[in-house]
Amino acid sequence: EVQLVESGGGLVQPGRSLRLSCAASGFTFDDYAMHWVRQAPGKGLEWVSGISWNSGSIGYADSVKGRFIISRDNAKNSLYLQMNSLRAEDTALYYCVRYSGYDLGSYYFDYWGQGTLVTVSS
Amino acid sequence: DIVMTQTPLSSPVTLGQPASISCRSSQTLVHSDGNTYLSWLQQRPGQPPRLLIYKISNRFSGVPDRFSGSGAGTDFTLKISRVEAEDVGVYYCMQVTQFPITFGQGTRLEIK
C-alpha cells in the first residue's frame, strides 16, 4: 500500500524558515517523481514544486521560487521542502504527492499524503 | 500559465440523480506527444484529494464506474451517473500538459 506521511509543519513567524519532510513507503521511491501541493485554509489547490526521480529536474511555482528548495533522499525514501523567508500567504496545508512517472514530464498525481499544516504568523 | 475554469462552483444534486461538472482550459491541453493530461480529483470533507480520472477519461484504480470523464482540446466534463452520499465534496480538474501545473477553482457537490 502506498503511504506518504508528511511532517515538520507548525507555527512560524514571518521571515523564518521551516523544513517539511515526507516519508514514503509501499513503493519503490526512486522510480517516481514527487511533488508538493498546498491548500490554504478554505481555498483550492496550488502546485508548489516537483522533483524528478534522480533530482535532475526540479520545478517551482513563481510564488515560491527563490525561497523554497525541494530535495529528496532516495536512500531514506524521503522528500523534503526547505521553506525560507516565509510569508503569511504561505499558510497552508502542504501535501506530498506522488507523480505517476519518473521525470517532470506530463503524467498525473496518483497518491496524496494527509498533509502537514504550516501557519505563518507573528 | 494555463488557467482552468470550472462550472458550476456549487452543484446541489438529489441522491440517485446524475451530476455534471465542466472544466475549460485557457489553451489546448493536447501535449506534443498527442496525449491530453487532464485529470479530475475528488476531495471529501476533511480528506486529502484523491485521483478519480486521468488523461480525460481513464478511471483510476478503485474508482466506481459511475464516474466518467470526457472532452477534448479545451473543454472537459466529469459526470457522475447516479450520485451517492459518499460523493459529497469538492471536485477539481487539473492539467499537467504544461508547467506550471494548474488546478480549477473547485466545484462543491452537495446533496439537496
CSV table of N, CA, C and O in Angstrom, one decimal, chain A:
chain,number,residue,atom,x,y,z
A,1,GLU,N,0.8,-1.2,0.0
A,1,GLU,CA,0.0,0.0,0.0
A,1,GLU,C,0.9,1.2,0.0
A,1,GLU,O,1.8,1.4,0.8
A,2,VAL,N,0.6,2.1,-0.9
A,2,VAL,CA,1.4,3.4,-1.0
A,2,VAL,C,1.0,4.3,0.2
A,2,VAL,O,-0.2,4.5,0.5
A,3,GLN,N,2.1,4.7,0.9
A,3,GLN,CA,1.8,5.6,2.0
A,3,GLN,C,2.8,6.8,1.9
A,3,GLN,O,4.0,6.6,1.7
A,4,LEU,N,2.3,8.0,2.1
A,4,LEU,CA,3.0,9.2,2.1
A,4,LEU,C,2.7,10.0,3.4
A,4,LEU,O,1.5,10.3,3.6
A,5,VAL,N,3.7,10.2,4.3
A,5,VAL,CA,3.4,10.8,5.6
A,5,VAL,C,4.3,12.0,5.7
A,5,VAL,O,5.5,12.0,5.9
A,6,GLU,N,3.6,13.2,5.8
A,6,GLU,CA,4.3,14.5,5.9
A,6,GLU,C,4.5,14.8,7.4
A,6,GLU,O,3.7,14.4,8.3
A,7,SER,N,5.5,15.6,7.6
A,7,SER,CA,5.8,16.1,9.0
A,7,SER,C,6.6,17.4,8.9
A,7,SER,O,7.0,17.7,7.8
A,8,GLY,N,6.7,18.1,10.0
A,8,GLY,CA,7.5,19.3,10.0
A,8,GLY,C,6.7,20.6,10.0
A,8,GLY,O,7.3,21.7,10.2
A,9,GLY,N,5.4,20.5,9.9
A,9,GLY,CA,4.6,21.7,9.9
A,9,GLY,C,4.5,22.3,11.3
A,9,GLY,O,5.0,21.7,12.3
A,10,GLY,N,4.0,23.5,11.4
A,10,GLY,CA,3.9,24.2,12.7
A,10,GLY,C,3.7,25.7,12.5
A,10,GLY,O,3.5,26.2,11.4
A,11,LEU,N,3.7,26.4,13.6
A,11,LEU,CA,3.6,27.8,13.6
A,11,LEU,C,4.9,28.5,13.6
A,11,LEU,O,5.8,28.1,14.3
A,12,VAL,N,5.1,29.4,12.6
A,12,VAL,CA,6.4,30.0,12.4
A,12,VAL,C,6.2,31.5,12.2
A,12,VAL,O,5.2,31.9,11.6
A,13,GLN,N,7.1,32.3,12.6
A,13,GLN,CA,7.0,33.8,12.4
A,13,GLN,C,7.4,34.2,10.9
A,13,GLN,O,8.2,33.5,10.3
A,14,PRO,N,6.8,35.2,10.4
A,14,PRO,CA,7.2,35.7,9.1
A,14,PRO,C,8.7,35.9,9.0
A,14,PRO,O,9.3,36.4,9.9
A,15,GLY,N,9.2,35.5,7.9
A,15,GLY,CA,10.7,35.7,7.6
A,15,GLY,C,11.5,34.5,8.1
A,15,GLY,O,12.7,34.4,7.7
A,16,ARG,N,10.9,33.6,8.9
A,16,ARG,CA,11.7,32.5,9.4
A,16,ARG,C,11.6,31.3,8.4
A,16,ARG,O,11.0,31.4,7.4
A,17,SER,N,12.3,30.2,8.8
A,17,SER,CA,12.3,29.0,7.9
A,17,SER,C,11.7,27.8,8.6
A,17,SER,O,11.5,27.8,9.8
A,18,LEU,N,11.4,26.8,7.7
A,18,LEU,CA,10.8,25.6,8.2
A,18,LEU,C,11.1,24.5,7.2
A,18,LEU,O,11.2,24.8,6.0
A,19,ARG,N,11.3,23.3,7.6
A,19,ARG,CA,11.6,22.2,6.7
A,19,ARG,C,10.6,21.1,6.8
A,19,ARG,O,10.4,20.6,7.9
A,20,LEU,N,9.9,20.8,5.7
A,20,LEU,CA,8.9,19.8,5.7
A,20,LEU,C,9.6,18.5,5.2
A,20,LEU,O,10.5,18.5,4.4
A,21,SER,N,9.1,17.4,5.7
A,21,SER,CA,9.5,16.0,5.3
A,21,SER,C,8.4,15.2,4.9
A,21,SER,O,7.2,15.4,5.3
A,22,CYS,N,8.6,14.3,4.0
A,22,CYS,CA,7.6,13.3,3.6
A,22,CYS,C,8.3,11.9,3.5
A,22,CYS,O,9.2,11.7,2.8
A,23,ALA,N,7.8,11.0,4.3
A,23,ALA,CA,8.3,9.6,4.4
A,23,ALA,C,7.4,8.8,3.5
A,23,ALA,O,6.2,8.7,3.7
A,24,ALA,N,8.0,8.1,2.5
A,24,ALA,CA,7.3,7.3,1.5
A,24,ALA,C,7.5,5.8,1.8
A,24,ALA,O,8.6,5.4,2.2
A,25,SER,N,6.5,5.0,1.6
A,25,SER,CA,6.6,3.6,1.8
A,25,SER,C,5.5,2.9,0.9
A,25,SER,O,4.6,3.5,0.4
A,26,GLY,N,5.8,1.6,0.7
A,26,GLY,CA,4.8,0.8,-0.1
A,26,GLY,C,5.1,0.8,-1.6
A,26,GLY,O,4.3,0.3,-2.4
A,27,PHE,N,6.2,1.5,-2.0
A,27,PHE,CA,6.5,1.5,-3.5
A,27,PHE,C,8.0,1.8,-3.6
A,27,PHE,O,8.7,2.2,-2.6
A,28,THR,N,8.6,1.6,-4.8
A,28,THR,CA,10.0,1.9,-5.0
A,28,THR,C,10.1,3.4,-5.2
A,28,THR,O,9.8,3.9,-6.3
A,29,PHE,N,10.6,4.1,-4.2
A,29,PHE,CA,10.6,5.5,-4.2
A,29,PHE,C,11.3,6.1,-5.4
A,29,PHE,O,10.8,7.1,-6.0
A,30,ASP,N,12.5,5.6,-5.7
A,30,ASP,CA,13.3,6.2,-6.7
A,30,ASP,C,12.8,5.9,-8.2
A,30,ASP,O,13.5,6.2,-9.1
A,31,ASP,N,11.6,5.3,-8.3
A,31,ASP,CA,11.0,5.1,-9.6
A,31,ASP,C,10.1,6.2,-10.0
A,31,ASP,O,9.6,6.2,-11.1
A,32,TYR,N,9.9,7.1,-9.0
A,32,TYR,CA,8.9,8.2,-9.2
A,32,TYR,C,9.4,9.6,-8.9
A,32,TYR,O,10.1,9.8,-8.0
A,33,ALA,N,8.8,10.5,-9.8
A,33,ALA,CA,9.0,11.9,-9.4
A,33,ALA,C,8.0,12.2,-8.3
A,33,ALA,O,7.0,11.5,-8.1
A,34,MET,N,8.3,13.3,-7.5
A,34,MET,CA,7.4,13.7,-6.4
A,34,MET,C,7.2,15.2,-6.4
A,34,MET,O,8.0,16.0,-7.0
A,35,HIS,N,6.1,15.6,-5.8
A,35,HIS,CA,5.7,17.0,-5.8
A,35,HIS,C,5.2,17.4,-4.4
A,35,HIS,O,4.8,16.6,-3.6
A,36,TRP,N,5.2,18.7,-4.2
A,36,TRP,CA,4.5,19.3,-3.1
A,36,TRP,C,3.3,20.2,-3.7
A,36,TRP,O,3.6,21.0,-4.6
A,37,VAL,N,2.2,20.0,-3.1
A,37,VAL,CA,1.0,20.8,-3.4
A,37,VAL,C,0.4,21.4,-2.2
A,37,VAL,O,0.4,20.7,-1.1
A,38,ARG,N,0.0,22.7,-2.2
A,38,ARG,CA,-0.5,23.2,-0.9
A,38,ARG,C,-2.0,23.7,-1.1
A,38,ARG,O,-2.5,23.9,-2.2
A,39,GLN,N,-2.6,23.9,0.1
A,39,GLN,CA,-4.0,24.3,0.1
A,39,GLN,C,-4.2,25.2,1.3
A,39,GLN,O,-4.2,24.8,2.4
A,40,ALA,N,-4.4,26.5,1.0
A,40,ALA,CA,-4.6,27.5,2.0
A,40,ALA,C,-6.0,27.2,2.7
A,40,ALA,O,-6.9,26.6,2.0
A,41,PRO,N,-6.2,27.5,3.9
A,41,PRO,CA,-7.4,27.2,4.6
A,41,PRO,C,-8.7,27.7,3.8
A,41,PRO,O,-8.8,28.9,3.5
A,42,GLY,N,-9.6,26.7,3.5
A,42,GLY,CA,-10.8,27.0,2.8
A,42,GLY,C,-10.6,27.3,1.4
A,42,GLY,O,-11.6,27.8,0.7
A,43,LYS,N,-9.4,27.1,0.8
A,43,LYS,CA,-9.2,27.5,-0.6
A,43,LYS,C,-8.9,26.3,-1.4
A,43,LYS,O,-9.0,25.2,-1.0
A,44,GLY,N,-8.5,26.6,-2.7
A,44,GLY,CA,-8.2,25.5,-3.6
A,44,GLY,C,-6.8,25.0,-3.6
A,44,GLY,O,-6.0,25.4,-2.7
A,45,LEU,N,-6.4,24.2,-4.6
A,45,LEU,CA,-5.1,23.6,-4.6
A,45,LEU,C,-4.1,24.4,-5.4
A,45,LEU,O,-4.5,25.0,-6.5
A,46,GLU,N,-2.9,24.5,-5.0
A,46,GLU,CA,-1.8,25.2,-5.7
A,46,GLU,C,-0.6,24.3,-5.7
A,46,GLU,O,0.0,23.9,-4.7
A,47,TRP,N,-0.1,24.0,-6.9
A,47,TRP,CA,1.2,23.3,-7.1
A,47,TRP,C,2.3,24.2,-6.6
A,47,TRP,O,2.4,25.4,-6.9
A,48,VAL,N,3.2,23.6,-5.8
A,48,VAL,CA,4.4,24.3,-5.2
A,48,VAL,C,5.7,24.0,-5.9
A,48,VAL,O,6.4,24.9,-6.4
A,49,SER,N,6.0,22.7,-6.0
A,49,SER,CA,7.3,22.3,-6.5
A,49,SER,C,7.3,20.8,-6.9
A,49,SER,O,6.5,20.0,-6.3
A,50,GLY,N,8.1,20.4,-7.8
A,50,GLY,CA,8.3,19.0,-8.2
A,50,GLY,C,9.7,18.6,-8.4
A,50,GLY,O,10.6,19.5,-8.7
A,51,ILE,N,10.1,17.3,-8.3
A,51,ILE,CA,11.4,16.9,-8.4
A,51,ILE,C,11.4,15.5,-9.1
A,51,ILE,O,10.6,14.6,-8.8
A,52,SER,N,12.3,15.3,-10.1
A,52,SER,CA,12.4,14.0,-10.8
A,52,SER,C,13.0,13.0,-9.9
A,52,SER,O,13.5,13.2,-8.8
A,53,TRP,N,13.0,11.7,-10.4
A,53,TRP,CA,13.4,10.6,-9.6
A,53,TRP,C,14.9,10.7,-9.1
A,53,TRP,O,15.2,10.3,-8.0
A,54,ASN,N,15.7,11.4,-9.9
A,54,ASN,CA,17.2,11.5,-9.6
A,54,ASN,C,17.6,12.9,-9.2
A,54,ASN,O,18.8,13.2,-9.2
A,55,SER,N,16.6,13.7,-9.0
A,55,SER,CA,16.8,15.1,-8.6
A,55,SER,C,17.4,15.9,-9.8
A,55,SER,O,17.8,17.1,-9.6
A,56,GLY,N,17.4,15.3,-11.0
A,56,GLY,CA,18.0,16.0,-12.2
A,56,GLY,C,17.1,17.1,-12.7
A,56,GLY,O,17.6,18.0,-13.4
A,57,SER,N,15.8,17.0,-12.5
A,57,SER,CA,14.9,18.1,-12.9
A,57,SER,C,14.1,18.5,-11.7
A,57,SER,O,13.5,17.7,-11.0
A,58,ILE,N,14.0,19.8,-11.6
A,58,ILE,CA,13.3,20.5,-10.5
A,58,ILE,C,12.5,21.6,-11.0
A,58,ILE,O,13.0,22.4,-11.9
A,59,GLY,N,11.3,21.8,-10.5
A,59,GLY,CA,10.5,23.0,-10.9
A,59,GLY,C,9.8,23.6,-9.7
A,59,GLY,O,9.5,22.9,-8.7
A,60,TYR,N,9.6,24.9,-9.8
A,60,TYR,CA,8.9,25.7,-8.7
A,60,TYR,C,7.8,26.6,-9.3
A,60,TYR,O,7.9,27.1,-10.4
A,61,ALA,N,6.8,26.8,-8.5
A,61,ALA,CA,5.8,27.8,-8.8
A,61,ALA,C,6.5,29.2,-8.6
A,61,ALA,O,7.4,29.3,-7.8
A,62,ASP,N,6.1,30.2,-9.4
A,62,ASP,CA,6.7,31.5,-9.3
A,62,ASP,C,6.5,32.1,-7.8
A,62,ASP,O,7.4,32.8,-7.4
A,63,SER,N,5.4,31.7,-7.2
A,63,SER,CA,5.2,32.2,-5.8
A,63,SER,C,6.2,31.8,-4.8
A,63,SER,O,6.3,32.4,-3.7
A,64,VAL,N,6.9,30.7,-5.1
A,64,VAL,CA,7.9,30.2,-4.1
A,64,VAL,C,9.3,30.2,-4.6
A,64,VAL,O,10.3,29.9,-3.8
A,65,LYS,N,9.5,30.5,-5.9
A,65,LYS,CA,10.8,30.4,-6.5
A,65,LYS,C,11.8,31.4,-5.8
A,65,LYS,O,11.5,32.5,-5.5
A,66,GLY,N,13.0,30.9,-5.5
A,66,GLY,CA,14.0,31.7,-4.8
A,66,GLY,C,13.8,31.6,-3.2
A,66,GLY,O,14.7,32.1,-2.5
A,67,ARG,N,12.8,31.1,-2.7
A,67,ARG,CA,12.6,31.0,-1.3
A,67,ARG,C,12.5,29.5,-0.8
A,67,ARG,O,12.9,29.2,0.3
A,68,PHE,N,11.9,28.6,-1.6
A,68,PHE,CA,11.7,27.2,-1.3
A,68,PHE,C,12.7,26.4,-2.0
A,68,PHE,O,13.0,26.7,-3.2
A,69,ILE,N,13.1,25.3,-1.4
A,69,ILE,CA,14.0,24.3,-2.1
A,69,ILE,C,13.5,22.9,-1.8
A,69,ILE,O,13.3,22.5,-0.7
A,70,ILE,N,13.3,22.2,-2.9
A,70,ILE,CA,12.8,20.8,-2.9
A,70,ILE,C,14.0,19.9,-3.0
A,70,ILE,O,15.0,20.2,-3.7
A,71,SER,N,14.0,18.8,-2.3
A,71,SER,CA,15.1,17.8,-2.4
A,71,SER,C,14.5,16.4,-2.0
A,71,SER,O,13.4,16.3,-1.5
A,72,ARG,N,15.3,15.4,-2.3
A,72,ARG,CA,14.9,14.1,-1.9
A,72,ARG,C,16.1,13.3,-1.6
A,72,ARG,O,17.2,13.6,-2.0
A,73,ASP,N,15.9,12.2,-0.8
A,73,ASP,CA,17.0,11.3,-0.4
A,73,ASP,C,16.4,9.9,-0.7
A,73,ASP,O,15.6,9.4,0.1
A,74,ASN,N,16.8,9.4,-1.8
A,74,ASN,CA,16.3,8.1,-2.2
A,74,ASN,C,16.7,6.9,-1.3
A,74,ASN,O,15.9,6.0,-1.1
A,75,ALA,N,17.8,7.1,-0.6
A,75,ALA,CA,18.3,6.0,0.3
A,75,ALA,C,17.3,6.0,1.5
A,75,ALA,O,17.2,5.0,2.2
A,76,LYS,N,16.7,7.1,1.8
A,76,LYS,CA,15.8,7.2,3.0
A,76,LYS,C,14.4,7.3,2.6
A,76,LYS,O,13.5,7.5,3.5
A,77,ASN,N,14.1,7.1,1.3
A,77,ASN,CA,12.7,7.2,0.8
A,77,ASN,C,12.0,8.4,1.3
A,77,ASN,O,10.8,8.4,1.8
A,78,SER,N,12.7,9.5,1.2
A,78,SER,CA,12.1,10.8,1.8
A,78,SER,C,12.2,11.9,0.8
A,78,SER,O,13.1,12.1,0.0
A,79,LEU,N,11.2,12.8,0.9
A,79,LEU,CA,11.1,14.0,0.1
A,79,LEU,C,11.1,15.2,1.1
A,79,LEU,O,10.6,15.1,2.2
A,80,TYR,N,11.7,16.3,0.7
A,80,TYR,CA,11.8,17.4,1.6
A,80,TYR,C,11.4,18.7,0.9
A,80,TYR,O,11.4,18.8,-0.3
A,81,LEU,N,11.0,19.7,1.8
A,81,LEU,CA,10.8,21.1,1.3
A,81,LEU,C,11.3,22.0,2.3
A,81,LEU,O,10.8,22.2,3.4
A,82,GLN,N,12.4,22.7,1.9
A,82,GLN,CA,13.0,23.7,2.8
A,82,GLN,C,12.3,25.0,2.4
A,82,GLN,O,12.4,25.5,1.3
A,83,MET,N,11.7,25.6,3.4
A,83,MET,CA,10.9,26.8,3.2
A,83,MET,C,11.6,28.0,3.9
A,83,MET,O,11.6,28.0,5.2
A,84,ASN,N,12.1,29.0,3.2
A,84,ASN,CA,12.8,30.1,3.7
A,84,ASN,C,12.0,31.4,3.5
A,84,ASN,O,11.1,31.4,2.7
A,85,SER,N,12.3,32.4,4.3
A,85,SER,CA,11.6,33.7,4.1
A,85,SER,C,10.1,33.6,4.0
A,85,SER,O,9.5,34.1,3.1
A,86,LEU,N,9.6,32.9,5.0
A,86,LEU,CA,8.1,32.6,5.0
A,86,LEU,C,7.3,33.8,5.1
A,86,LEU,O,7.7,34.8,5.8
A,87,ARG,N,6.1,33.8,4.4
A,87,ARG,CA,5.2,34.9,4.4
A,87,ARG,C,3.8,34.4,4.9
A,87,ARG,O,3.6,33.2,4.9
A,88,ALA,N,3.0,35.3,5.3
A,88,ALA,CA,1.7,34.9,5.8
A,88,ALA,C,0.9,34.2,4.7
A,88,ALA,O,0.2,33.2,5.0
A,89,GLU,N,1.1,34.5,3.4
A,89,GLU,CA,0.4,33.9,2.3
A,89,GLU,C,0.9,32.4,2.1
A,89,GLU,O,0.3,31.7,1.2
A,90,ASP,N,2.0,32.0,2.8
A,90,ASP,CA,2.4,30.6,2.7
A,90,ASP,C,1.6,29.7,3.6
A,90,ASP,O,1.8,28.5,3.6
A,91,THR,N,0.8,30.3,4.4
A,91,THR,CA,0.0,29.5,5.4
A,91,THR,C,-0.9,28.5,4.6
A,91,THR,O,-1.7,29.0,3.7
A,92,ALA,N,-0.8,27.3,4.8
A,92,ALA,CA,-1.5,26.2,4.1
A,92,ALA,C,-1.2,24.9,4.6
A,92,ALA,O,-0.3,24.6,5.4
A,93,LEU,N,-2.0,23.9,4.1
A,93,LEU,CA,-1.8,22.5,4.3
A,93,LEU,C,-0.9,22.1,3.2
A,93,LEU,O,-1.3,22.3,2.0
A,94,TYR,N,0.2,21.5,3.5
A,94,TYR,CA,1.2,21.1,2.4
A,94,TYR,C,1.1,19.6,2.2
A,94,TYR,O,1.3,18.8,3.2
A,95,TYR,N,0.7,19.2,1.0
A,95,TYR,CA,0.6,17.8,0.6
A,95,TYR,C,1.8,17.3,-0.1
A,95,TYR,O,2.3,18.0,-1.0
A,96,CYS,N,2.3,16.1,0.2
A,96,CYS,CA,3.3,15.4,-0.5
A,96,CYS,C,2.5,14.5,-1.5
A,96,CYS,O,1.6,13.8,-1.1
A,97,VAL,N,2.9,14.5,-2.8
A,97,VAL,CA,2.1,13.9,-3.8
A,97,VAL,C,3.1,13.1,-4.7
A,97,VAL,O,4.1,13.5,-5.2
A,98,ARG,N,2.7,11.8,-5.0
A,98,ARG,CA,3.5,11.0,-6.0
A,98,ARG,C,3.0,11.3,-7.4
A,98,ARG,O,1.8,11.4,-7.7
A,99,TYR,N,4.0,11.4,-8.3
A,99,TYR,CA,3.7,11.5,-9.7
A,99,TYR,C,3.7,10.1,-10.3
A,99,TYR,O,4.4,9.2,-9.8
A,100,SER,N,3.0,10.0,-11.4
A,100,SER,CA,2.9,8.6,-12.0
A,100,SER,C,4.0,8.3,-12.9
A,100,SER,O,4.1,7.1,-13.4
A,101,GLY,N,5.0,9.2,-13.1
A,101,GLY,CA,6.1,9.0,-13.9
A,101,GLY,C,7.4,9.3,-13.1
A,101,GLY,O,7.4,9.8,-12.0
A,102,TYR,N,8.6,9.1,-13.8
A,102,TYR,CA,9.8,9.3,-13.1
A,102,TYR,C,10.5,10.6,-13.3
A,102,TYR,O,11.3,11.0,-12.5
A,103,ASP,N,10.0,11.4,-14.3
A,103,ASP,CA,10.6,12.7,-14.5
A,103,ASP,C,9.5,13.8,-14.4
A,103,ASP,O,8.4,13.5,-13.9
A,104,LEU,N,9.8,15.0,-14.8
A,104,LEU,CA,8.8,16.1,-14.7
A,104,LEU,C,8.0,16.3,-16.0
A,104,LEU,O,7.5,17.4,-16.3
A,105,GLY,N,8.0,15.2,-16.8
A,105,GLY,CA,7.1,15.2,-18.0
A,105,GLY,C,5.7,15.2,-17.6
A,105,GLY,O,5.3,15.4,-16.4
A,106,SER,N,4.8,14.9,-18.5
A,106,SER,CA,3.4,15.0,-18.2
A,106,SER,C,2.8,13.7,-17.8
A,106,SER,O,2.8,12.7,-18.6
A,107,TYR,N,2.3,13.6,-16.6
A,107,TYR,CA,1.7,12.4,-16.1
A,107,TYR,C,0.5,12.8,-15.3
A,107,TYR,O,-0.3,13.6,-15.8
A,108,TYR,N,0.4,12.3,-14.1
A,108,TYR,CA,-0.7,12.7,-13.2
A,108,TYR,C,-0.3,12.4,-11.8
A,108,TYR,O,0.6,11.6,-11.5
A,109,PHE,N,-1.0,13.0,-10.8
A,109,PHE,CA,-0.8,12.8,-9.4
A,109,PHE,C,-1.6,11.6,-9.0
A,109,PHE,O,-2.9,11.7,-9.0
A,110,ASP,N,-1.0,10.5,-8.6
A,110,ASP,CA,-1.8,9.4,-8.2
A,110,ASP,C,-2.0,9.1,-6.8
A,110,ASP,O,-3.0,8.5,-6.4
A,111,TYR,N,-1.1,9.5,-5.9
A,111,TYR,CA,-1.3,9.3,-4.5
A,111,TYR,C,-0.9,10.6,-3.7
A,111,TYR,O,0.1,11.2,-4.0
A,112,TRP,N,-1.7,10.9,-2.7
A,112,TRP,CA,-1.5,12.1,-1.9
A,112,TRP,C,-1.4,11.7,-0.4
A,112,TRP,O,-2.0,10.7,0.1
A,113,GLY,N,-0.5,12.4,0.3
A,113,GLY,CA,-0.4,12.2,1.8
A,113,GLY,C,-1.6,13.0,2.4
A,113,GLY,O,-2.4,13.6,1.8
A,114,GLN,N,-1.6,12.9,3.8
A,114,GLN,CA,-2.7,13.6,4.5
A,114,GLN,C,-2.4,15.1,4.7
A,114,GLN,O,-3.3,15.9,5.0
A,115,GLY,N,-1.1,15.5,4.5
A,115,GLY,CA,-0.8,16.9,4.6
A,115,GLY,C,-0.2,17.3,6.0
A,115,GLY,O,-0.5,16.6,7.0
A,116,THR,N,0.6,18.4,6.0
A,116,THR,CA,1.1,18.9,7.2
A,116,THR,C,0.8,20.4,7.2
A,116,THR,O,1.0,21.1,6.2
A,117,LEU,N,0.3,21.0,8.3
A,117,LEU,CA,-0.2,22.4,8.3
A,117,LEU,C,1.0,23.3,8.7
A,117,LEU,O,1.6,23.2,9.7
A,118,VAL,N,1.2,24.3,7.8
A,118,VAL,CA,2.1,25.4,8.1
A,118,VAL,C,1.4,26.7,8.3
A,118,VAL,O,0.5,27.1,7.5
A,119,THR,N,1.6,27.3,9.5
A,119,THR,CA,0.9,28.6,9.8
A,119,THR,C,2.0,29.6,10.0
A,119,THR,O,2.9,29.5,10.8
A,120,VAL,N,2.0,30.7,9.2
A,120,VAL,CA,3.0,31.8,9.3
A,120,VAL,C,2.3,33.0,9.9
A,120,VAL,O,1.4,33.6,9.3
A,121,SER,N,2.7,33.3,11.1
A,121,SER,CA,2.0,34.4,11.8
A,121,SER,C,2.9,34.9,12.9
A,121,SER,O,3.7,34.1,13.5
A,122,SER,N,2.8,36.1,13.2
A,122,SER,CA,3.6,36.7,14.3
A,122,SER,C,2.8,36.6,15.7
A,122,SER,O,3.3,37.0,16.7
